[in-house]
Amino acid sequence: PSVFIADMADEALFQFLHNEVIQYVNSAESGETENGRCVSKLENMGFRVGQGLIERFTKDTARFKDELDIMKFICKDFWTCVFKKQIDNLRTNHQGIYVLQDNKFRLLTQLSTGKQYLEHAPKYLAFTCGLVRGGLSNLGVKSIVTAEVSVMPACKFQVMIQKM
Amino acid sequence: MTGSAKRINSELFTLTYGALVTQLCKDYENDEEVNKQLDKMGYNIGVRLIEDFLARSSVGRCHDFRETADVIAKVAFKMYLGITPSVTNWSPAGDEFSLILESNPLVDFVELPDNHSTLIYSNLLCGVLRGALEMVQMAVDVRFAQDTLRGDNVTEIRMKFIKRIEENLPAGDE
């Protein structure tokens, strides 16, 4: 009888797939303005997956008190479901802008920390930006989500709520 | 997780895989190209996944192809996809077998549209198995013999041992 560390094996599998998707989109888009199109494709894929993850929610106003409640849900439940941890810090200006900080973003841990790799970081964040945007969309919230690396492997996701 | 969290679909890998296949179908003109790309991507994943697998499990070197089959079905599939395919249909020479998947987690809620009848939706799996085994010195041929998405009752992956790879040869380039 052997011992198997099956914990988070499914997470590892997703990370491998995520990395390979990035490589694919990157090579498919080589040429002028490749970074922008690459990021955009990844973000769109993430959007559809994010919608799929929150498929059974409707804009159920009784479920969430307000916009902040929805954002807390994203930071806790949604992030835990997807990344097995919560967002470490949530800030807002109470005017529709939220900054979600993940101090050890799982999808960045594969990326080397040298400066020359930082230019590739947006590609590793794009899918997740889409995930958040897609999840919020199915909760009835329209948004623009961007991200940036502060200090590897910490990053910040900025959510700008769009009034409909 | 709270009650509301239970309504989050936990199928991140499955949904992401679906989004990938959708993207590939947009990018390539025909199913054959998509199948090839899925196999290639699976290969790239497999050559890395094997290290992850060996680190997680304490299975030693497999002595023969039968042992390999059991490890693939009972350990690897279980660990990464949560299913245990059965190992059957051994060739008399013992160099070929089938993995029968009663359910395929990759295809939850997936239906093939009519114009993709030759798409091998889960072809990534073939590449993964091929790449992973190549890293442990086994050249194998992997293909789908049956596919529930194409109307069969079960999903059947057929694996054939081709040859042992000498350790001092460089791994194949993809």
CSV table of C-alpha atoms in Angstrom, one decimal, chain A residues 2-10 12-14 16-17 20-21 24-25 28 41 45 48-49 52-58 60 63-64 73 77-78 80-82 127 131, chain B residues 1-2 4-13 15-17 19-20 23-24 26-28 37 40-41 44-45 48-49 52 55-59 75 79-81 109 124:
chain,number,residue,atom,x,y,z
A,2,SER,CA,1.5,3.3,-1.1
A,3,VAL,CA,0.8,6.8,0.1
A,4,PHE,CA,-0.6,9.2,-2.4
A,5,ILE,CA,-0.6,13.0,-2.0
A,6,ALA,CA,-3.9,13.5,-3.9
A,7,ASP,CA,-4.6,16.7,-2.2
A,8,MET,CA,-4.8,19.5,-4.7
A,9,ALA,CA,-3.9,17.2,-7.6
A,10,ASP,CA,-6.9,18.5,-9.4
A,12,ALA,CA,-2.2,21.0,-10.3
A,13,LEU,CA,-4.0,19.6,-13.3
A,14,PHE,CA,-5.8,22.9,-13.9
A,16,PHE,CA,-0.9,22.6,-16.2
A,17,LEU,CA,-3.9,23.2,-18.5
A,20,GLU,CA,-0.7,25.2,-21.9
A,21,VAL,CA,-3.6,27.4,-22.9
A,24,TYR,CA,-1.2,28.0,-27.3
A,25,VAL,CA,-2.8,31.4,-27.4
A,28,ALA,CA,-1.3,31.5,-32.2
A,41,LYS,CA,-8.5,35.9,-26.0
A,45,MET,CA,-12.1,32.3,-22.3
A,48,ARG,CA,-17.2,32.0,-20.3
A,49,VAL,CA,-15.7,29.7,-17.6
A,52,GLY,CA,-20.3,28.5,-16.1
A,53,LEU,CA,-19.0,28.5,-12.6
A,54,ILE,CA,-21.8,30.7,-11.4
A,55,GLU,CA,-24.4,29.2,-13.7
A,56,ARG,CA,-27.1,28.5,-11.1
A,57,PHE,CA,-27.3,31.9,-9.7
A,58,THR,CA,-29.7,34.5,-11.0
A,60,ASP,CA,-31.5,37.2,-6.9
A,63,ARG,CA,-29.4,36.7,-1.7
A,64,PHE,CA,-27.0,39.6,-1.7
A,73,PHE,CA,-18.7,36.6,-2.0
A,77,ASP,CA,-16.6,31.7,-1.6
A,78,PHE,CA,-15.7,32.2,-5.3
A,80,THR,CA,-11.9,29.5,-2.3
A,81,CYS,CA,-13.8,27.4,-4.8
A,82,VAL,CA,-11.4,28.3,-7.6
A,127,PHE,CA,-7.9,34.2,-17.7
A,131,LEU,CA,-13.3,34.5,-14.5
B,1,MET,CA,-17.8,27.0,2.4
B,2,THR,CA,-21.1,28.7,3.1
B,4,SER,CA,-24.3,30.0,-1.3
B,5,ALA,CA,-20.8,28.6,-2.2
B,6,LYS,CA,-22.3,25.3,-3.0
B,7,ARG,CA,-24.0,26.8,-6.0
B,8,ILE,CA,-20.6,27.5,-7.5
B,9,ASN,CA,-19.8,24.8,-10.0
B,10,SER,CA,-16.6,23.1,-9.0
B,11,GLU,CA,-15.8,22.0,-12.5
B,12,LEU,CA,-13.1,24.5,-13.2
B,13,PHE,CA,-11.0,22.1,-15.2
B,15,LEU,CA,-15.2,24.2,-18.1
B,16,THR,CA,-11.8,25.5,-19.0
B,17,TYR,CA,-11.2,22.4,-21.2
B,19,ALA,CA,-13.5,26.8,-23.5
B,20,LEU,CA,-10.3,25.6,-25.0
B,23,GLN,CA,-11.5,28.2,-29.1
B,24,LEU,CA,-9.6,25.6,-31.1
B,26,LYS,CA,-12.8,28.6,-34.0
B,27,ASP,CA,-9.1,28.8,-34.9
B,28,TYR,CA,-8.9,25.7,-37.1
B,37,GLN,CA,-3.6,20.3,-31.5
B,40,LYS,CA,0.1,18.1,-28.9
B,41,MET,CA,-1.1,20.2,-26.0
B,44,ASN,CA,3.2,19.1,-23.5
B,45,ILE,CA,1.1,18.7,-20.3
B,48,ARG,CA,5.4,17.8,-17.0
B,49,LEU,CA,2.5,16.0,-15.3
B,52,ASP,CA,4.0,15.9,-10.4
B,55,ALA,CA,6.2,13.4,-6.6
B,56,ARG,CA,2.7,12.7,-5.2
B,57,SER,CA,2.7,9.0,-5.4
B,58,SER,CA,5.3,6.6,-4.1
B,59,VAL,CA,4.8,4.1,-6.9
B,75,VAL,CA,-3.8,5.9,-9.2
B,79,MET,CA,-5.9,11.3,-8.5
B,80,TYR,CA,-6.3,13.8,-11.2
B,81,LEU,CA,-9.8,13.2,-12.6
B,109,PHE,CA,-22.8,18.8,-20.3
B,124,LEU,CA,-5.9,15.9,-24.8
